Structures are given as C-alpha cells and as structure tokens.
Amino acid sequence: MKRKIAYSAAVLLLLVVGVAWAQRTDVSRFFPIYDNGAKPDLTVDPKRFVSQMEIVDRLFDATSCEIQEGSVGGTGYRRLLRFDTVLINGGDGDLVVGSPTDPNNPYYSVFVFSPCHNHYHISGFSNYQLLNLNHKVVALGHKQAFCLEDLLKYSNDNKSNGYTCKFQGITSGWADWYFKQLSGQWIDITGVPEGDYIVHVEINAAGTFAEGKDKYPNVIETTIHVPDPRNKVTVDNSPALTDQ
Ligand SMILES: [Zn+2]
C-alpha cells in the first residue's frame, strides 16, 4: 500500500512538471539549426529529460561495472533518480570527434577505453548532480561517460553523416540518445532525505568541444521531490544495459 502511494505521488509530480515543460518546449521549434559559423552547438532535450524522470531501486554487487565506474556509491540496493539525456546538435556544423584509436586525432587524449562497455568513451563530457534549493550538491553525482553518435533525427533537412562509437560525432540537426535504462543514466540518491531538490545536468562540461556562439544551454535543471528513503519505490530487476 505504502509503495503504491509513494510511487503515485512521484508520478503525479512528474506529470505536473512534465506538462509544464511540454507547454513551454517543443524541440523542433526551440532548437532549430542556426548559423553558428559551421560549428556544432550541443544541448539537452528538456522535454525528454523531464518526462522520463523516475526513481527506482536497483541491486549492485561488488563485480558490477557501476562500482568500478563510480556511478553508484556502494553495493546492495541503491536508490536511483534516472532520466533520459538526448544530446541535440543545433548548430549548423557537425560535431566531429572522430576515431578513438587514431593517434593523429586531435581528440585522441580525451578518449578512455571502458572495459565494461568494450568501447571508448569521451572523458569528462557530462556532470550529473542533485542539488538542494540553495544549489549545494547533496548526493554523490558523477560524470557520465559517452560515446557520441547519431541516433535521433531532429531536423527535416539533414541526413546523418553516420557517426558511431567507432568514429564519433553528431551531425547537425541530429541527436544522441542516452535513455534512462542505460547504465549510469542516473544520480545515486540513496539516503537523501525527503524534500525538494534540483536535478542538474551539464554537458560538454570540460569544455572539450568548441560550440561557436553557443546559443543553446549546456546546463539543464528541473526540480524533483525525493520521497522519504524508508518509502518503497519500484524495484528494477531488469538486466543491466550499457550503451552500444
Ligand atoms: Zn559506453
């Protein structure tokens, strides 16, 4: 009974926040491609970020990749606030990151091989944090690793130039999509007291990529109510998923 109540309250809150966002944001109108001197401009889809947000419990043992990667603070059941990060390139130039294994690639040094994922990630690309209403960090947070590629089309005109984990990038008018079921698409909020908080996501956090005029924000925030840690939430026992 308690479990149902806690869950419904969270869902209701998300719906309210989600509707508010939906009324204000329409990605195709809010993030049109603009003249950015042939440079990319990365931003996060605010609608998807808010609408997919949820709190679940998930079990991690000592061999979990998440322990090695630091996306959870310990073993056992952890409470996760998870969400979708859709990285849109709204600039009129492609983000070209290139091959992680080519020593002549200017971005060669930003790639880190992930043994758990068996591919290369861009280090320091994003920062996921839970803040209190005074903007102080209240949970572990972590830097989510990414392999950047074209997954979603956000513009009617542009064809994908075919970026993948092996030759990374995002075409102008396209987006990469990290959905909430993927490993690390969360903030570990285990033990965080009940209350209202800010979910803070920053992309291109290390400033690795030039974004020209950078008209579109690299930081996205939304408020969330975290239930009492003693209240049950949905337990996610599905198999671990990593980005491909
Ligand atoms: Zn990966």
Tab-separated table of C-alpha atoms and ligand atoms in Angstrom:
chain	number	residue	atom	x	y	z
A	1	MET	CA	0.000	0.000	0.000
A	2	LYS	CA	2.727	2.405	1.013
A	3	ARG	CA	4.660	1.529	-2.063
A	4	LYS	CA	1.728	2.423	-4.292
A	5	ILE	CA	1.180	5.742	-2.578
A	6	ALA	CA	4.828	6.780	-2.775
A	7	TYR	CA	5.050	5.816	-6.403
A	8	SER	CA	1.821	7.560	-7.390
A	9	ALA	CA	2.924	10.777	-5.719
A	10	ALA	CA	6.182	10.731	-7.641
A	11	VAL	CA	4.407	10.018	-10.905
A	12	LEU	CA	1.880	12.755	-10.277
A	13	LEU	CA	4.640	15.251	-9.600
A	14	LEU	CA	6.454	14.216	-12.748
A	15	LEU	CA	3.268	14.607	-14.756
A	16	VAL	CA	2.739	18.124	-13.443
A	17	VAL	CA	6.332	19.126	-14.147
A	18	GLY	CA	6.236	17.305	-17.466
A	19	VAL	CA	3.091	19.063	-18.629
A	20	ALA	CA	4.518	22.444	-17.648
A	21	TRP	CA	7.583	21.736	-19.730
A	22	ALA	CA	5.594	20.320	-22.610
A	23	GLN	CA	3.622	23.532	-22.853
A	24	ARG	CA	6.768	25.628	-22.973
A	25	THR	CA	9.029	23.462	-25.064
A	26	ASP	CA	8.714	21.947	-28.445
A	27	VAL	CA	12.073	20.724	-29.547
A	28	SER	CA	11.633	21.251	-33.256
A	29	ARG	CA	10.746	24.906	-32.637
A	30	PHE	CA	13.019	25.543	-29.678
A	31	PHE	CA	16.183	24.121	-31.106
A	32	PRO	CA	16.232	24.904	-34.807
A	33	ILE	CA	19.572	24.738	-36.567
A	34	TYR	CA	21.068	28.235	-36.739
A	35	ASP	CA	24.028	29.899	-38.411
A	36	ASN	CA	26.803	29.100	-35.975
A	37	GLY	CA	29.734	29.560	-38.333
A	38	ALA	CA	29.705	25.845	-39.236
A	39	LYS	CA	30.214	24.902	-35.595
A	40	PRO	CA	28.114	22.448	-33.567
A	41	ASP	CA	26.010	23.624	-30.616
A	42	LEU	CA	25.139	20.897	-28.139
A	43	THR	CA	22.149	21.000	-25.830
A	44	VAL	CA	19.852	18.601	-23.961
A	45	ASP	CA	16.218	17.987	-24.928
A	46	PRO	CA	14.421	19.431	-21.862
A	47	LYS	CA	11.132	17.726	-22.632
A	48	ARG	CA	12.545	14.221	-22.702
A	49	PHE	CA	14.746	14.929	-19.677
A	50	VAL	CA	11.722	15.782	-17.532
A	51	SER	CA	9.136	13.390	-18.956
A	52	GLN	CA	11.241	10.267	-18.486
A	53	MET	CA	12.481	11.031	-14.972
A	54	GLU	CA	11.778	8.398	-12.305
A	55	ILE	CA	13.062	6.954	-9.050
A	56	VAL	CA	13.816	3.230	-8.748
A	57	ASP	CA	15.785	0.843	-6.559
A	58	ARG	CA	18.369	-1.411	-8.142
A	59	LEU	CA	20.768	-4.033	-6.793
A	60	PHE	CA	24.542	-3.832	-7.365
A	61	ASP	CA	27.110	-6.395	-6.309
A	62	ALA	CA	30.855	-5.974	-5.946
A	63	THR	CA	31.503	-7.101	-9.523
A	64	SER	CA	29.136	-4.501	-11.042
A	65	CYS	CA	30.598	-2.215	-13.668
A	66	GLU	CA	28.809	0.621	-11.877
A	67	ILE	CA	31.012	0.121	-8.798
A	68	GLN	CA	34.149	0.292	-10.949
A	69	GLU	CA	32.850	3.296	-12.846
A	70	GLY	CA	31.701	5.136	-9.730
A	71	SER	CA	28.125	5.734	-10.844
A	72	VAL	CA	26.842	4.243	-7.572
A	73	GLY	CA	28.226	4.833	-4.097
A	74	GLY	CA	28.289	1.224	-2.904
A	75	THR	CA	26.935	-2.307	-3.166
A	76	GLY	CA	23.451	-3.518	-2.281
A	77	TYR	CA	20.196	-1.839	-3.211
A	78	ARG	CA	20.740	1.737	-4.339
A	79	ARG	CA	18.050	4.328	-4.947
A	80	LEU	CA	18.467	5.876	-8.389
A	81	LEU	CA	16.971	9.008	-9.863
A	82	ARG	CA	17.171	8.288	-13.556
A	83	PHE	CA	16.342	10.159	-16.750
A	84	ASP	CA	16.907	10.425	-20.486
A	85	THR	CA	19.677	12.610	-21.850
A	86	VAL	CA	19.145	13.461	-25.509
A	87	LEU	CA	22.094	15.438	-26.865
A	88	ILE	CA	20.941	17.637	-29.713
A	89	ASN	CA	23.322	19.344	-32.108
A	90	GLY	CA	21.504	22.578	-33.020
A	91	GLY	CA	24.488	24.241	-34.695
A	92	ASP	CA	24.963	24.276	-38.444
A	93	GLY	CA	28.168	22.249	-38.245
A	94	ASP	CA	28.702	18.624	-37.289
A	95	LEU	CA	30.357	17.721	-34.026
A	96	VAL	CA	33.237	15.622	-35.303
A	97	VAL	CA	35.095	13.758	-32.584
A	98	GLY	CA	36.488	11.029	-34.812
A	99	SER	CA	38.241	7.770	-34.161
A	100	PRO	CA	39.318	6.923	-30.593
A	101	THR	CA	42.152	4.725	-31.877
A	102	ASP	CA	43.763	7.206	-34.280
A	103	PRO	CA	46.768	8.841	-32.534
A	104	ASN	CA	46.585	11.728	-35.038
A	105	ASN	CA	43.048	12.603	-33.956
A	106	PRO	CA	43.215	15.946	-32.054
A	107	TYR	CA	40.732	14.472	-29.552
A	108	TYR	CA	42.750	11.277	-29.088
A	109	SER	CA	43.618	12.123	-25.483
A	110	VAL	CA	40.008	12.668	-24.365
A	111	PHE	CA	39.031	9.071	-25.101
A	112	VAL	CA	39.119	6.453	-22.378
A	113	PHE	CA	38.616	2.778	-23.082
A	114	SER	CA	35.838	1.240	-20.977
A	115	PRO	CA	36.463	-2.466	-20.345
A	116	CYS	CA	32.888	-2.853	-19.124
A	117	HIS	CA	31.427	-1.421	-22.316
A	118	ASN	CA	34.162	-2.649	-24.646
A	119	HIS	CA	34.340	0.708	-26.417
A	120	TYR	CA	35.789	4.179	-25.961
A	121	HIS	CA	34.149	6.981	-24.024
A	122	ILE	CA	34.771	10.709	-24.023
A	123	SER	CA	36.004	11.557	-20.557
A	124	GLY	CA	34.585	14.454	-18.552
A	125	PHE	CA	31.800	15.041	-21.027
A	126	SER	CA	28.901	15.418	-18.606
A	127	ASN	CA	28.171	16.052	-14.982
A	128	TYR	CA	25.074	14.732	-13.201
A	129	GLN	CA	24.280	16.253	-9.802
A	130	LEU	CA	21.482	16.542	-7.268
A	131	LEU	CA	21.399	19.984	-5.637
A	132	ASN	CA	19.342	21.397	-2.816
A	133	LEU	CA	17.306	24.536	-3.426
A	134	ASN	CA	20.377	26.623	-2.457
A	135	HIS	CA	22.322	24.919	-5.259
A	136	LYS	CA	24.529	22.882	-2.932
A	137	VAL	CA	25.423	19.337	-4.019
A	138	VAL	CA	23.617	16.784	-1.828
A	139	ALA	CA	24.292	13.421	-3.499
A	140	LEU	CA	27.295	11.655	-4.958
A	141	GLY	CA	26.711	12.598	-8.586
A	142	HIS	CA	29.078	11.504	-11.314
A	143	LYS	CA	30.448	12.267	-14.721
A	144	GLN	CA	28.524	10.114	-17.138
A	145	ALA	CA	30.717	8.802	-19.941
A	146	PHE	CA	29.522	8.999	-23.501
A	147	CYS	CA	30.257	7.590	-26.879
A	148	LEU	CA	28.707	10.147	-29.229
A	149	GLU	CA	26.752	9.023	-32.273
A	150	ASP	CA	23.706	9.854	-34.420
A	151	LEU	CA	20.573	8.173	-33.089
A	152	LEU	CA	17.633	10.586	-33.447
A	153	LYS	CA	16.783	12.995	-36.224
A	154	TYR	CA	15.776	16.474	-35.050
A	155	SER	CA	15.757	18.323	-38.340
A	156	ASN	CA	13.822	17.671	-41.516
A	157	ASP	CA	16.624	18.594	-43.853
A	158	ASN	CA	19.826	16.956	-42.772
A	159	LYS	CA	20.967	13.445	-43.477
A	160	SER	CA	23.094	11.686	-40.914
A	161	ASN	CA	26.789	11.578	-41.692
A	162	GLY	CA	26.866	8.230	-39.939
A	163	TYR	CA	28.720	8.851	-36.688
A	164	THR	CA	29.104	5.801	-34.422
A	165	CYS	CA	31.174	4.791	-31.402
A	166	LYS	CA	33.991	3.876	-33.792
A	167	PHE	CA	34.028	7.315	-35.445
A	168	GLN	CA	32.213	9.558	-33.026
A	169	GLY	CA	30.255	12.736	-33.575
A	170	ILE	CA	26.762	14.197	-34.013
A	171	THR	CA	25.507	15.511	-37.351
A	172	SER	CA	23.980	18.996	-37.418
A	173	GLY	CA	20.258	18.522	-36.716
A	174	TRP	CA	20.719	15.089	-35.152
A	175	ALA	CA	20.914	13.860	-31.580
A	176	ASP	CA	22.447	11.132	-29.489
A	177	TRP	CA	20.113	9.462	-27.025
A	178	TYR	CA	21.037	8.070	-23.625
A	179	PHE	CA	17.833	6.588	-22.245
A	180	LYS	CA	17.131	6.057	-18.568
A	181	GLN	CA	17.562	2.269	-18.601
A	182	LEU	CA	21.220	2.615	-19.603
A	183	SER	CA	23.905	2.077	-17.007
A	184	GLY	CA	24.845	5.333	-15.291
A	185	GLN	CA	21.881	7.355	-16.607
A	186	TRP	CA	21.133	8.346	-13.047
A	187	ILE	CA	22.113	10.030	-9.859
A	188	ASP	CA	22.552	7.731	-6.844
A	189	ILE	CA	20.230	9.333	-4.260
A	190	THR	CA	20.495	6.564	-1.654
A	191	GLY	CA	19.859	8.049	1.797
A	192	VAL	CA	18.945	11.515	0.534
A	193	PRO	CA	16.274	12.888	2.913
A	194	GLU	CA	12.763	13.596	1.682
A	195	GLY	CA	12.421	17.021	0.127
A	196	ASP	CA	12.526	19.152	-2.986
A	197	TYR	CA	15.717	19.147	-4.998
A	198	ILE	CA	17.185	20.277	-8.299
A	199	VAL	CA	18.389	17.761	-10.860
A	200	HIS	CA	21.360	19.343	-12.599
A	201	VAL	CA	22.924	18.067	-15.833
A	202	GLU	CA	25.779	19.746	-17.614
A	203	ILE	CA	27.134	18.624	-20.982
A	204	ASN	CA	30.446	19.434	-22.647
A	205	ALA	CA	31.313	20.040	-19.012
A	206	ALA	CA	35.065	20.007	-19.540
A	207	GLY	CA	34.687	22.450	-22.459
A	208	THR	CA	36.328	19.937	-24.790
A	209	PHE	CA	34.340	20.950	-27.849
A	210	ALA	CA	34.084	24.433	-29.367
A	211	GLU	CA	30.431	25.436	-29.738
A	212	GLY	CA	30.723	28.754	-31.585
A	213	LYS	CA	28.072	31.250	-30.425
A	214	ASP	CA	26.734	28.565	-28.060
A	215	LYS	CA	23.176	29.922	-28.168
A	216	TYR	CA	21.681	26.785	-26.635
A	217	PRO	CA	22.300	25.938	-22.969
A	218	ASN	CA	24.754	23.275	-21.829
A	219	VAL	CA	23.100	23.088	-18.416
A	220	ILE	CA	19.630	21.770	-17.788
A	221	GLU	CA	17.851	21.713	-14.441
A	222	THR	CA	14.471	20.655	-13.144
A	223	THR	CA	13.002	20.265	-9.677
A	224	ILE	CA	12.082	16.912	-8.184
A	225	HIS	CA	10.506	15.739	-4.959
A	226	VAL	CA	12.511	12.933	-3.362
A	227	PRO	CA	10.331	10.664	-1.199
A	228	ASP	CA	11.260	9.509	2.306
A	229	PRO	CA	14.094	6.935	1.928
A	230	ARG	CA	12.039	4.485	4.036
A	231	ASN	CA	9.228	4.516	1.467
A	232	LYS	CA	9.356	1.813	-1.134
A	233	VAL	CA	9.699	2.666	-4.811
A	234	THR	CA	9.687	0.454	-7.902
A	235	VAL	CA	12.435	-2.155	-7.882
A	236	ASP	CA	14.111	-2.527	-11.246
A	237	ASN	CA	15.436	-6.049	-11.643
A	238	SER	CA	15.901	-5.912	-15.401
A	239	PRO	CA	19.275	-6.971	-16.825
A	240	ALA	CA	21.995	-4.313	-16.971
A	241	LEU	CA	22.089	-2.347	-20.209
A	242	THR	CA	25.102	-0.465	-21.483
A	243	ASP	CA	25.269	1.888	-24.436
A	244	GLN	CA	26.414	0.166	-27.610
B	1	ZN	ZN	29.611	3.039	-23.224
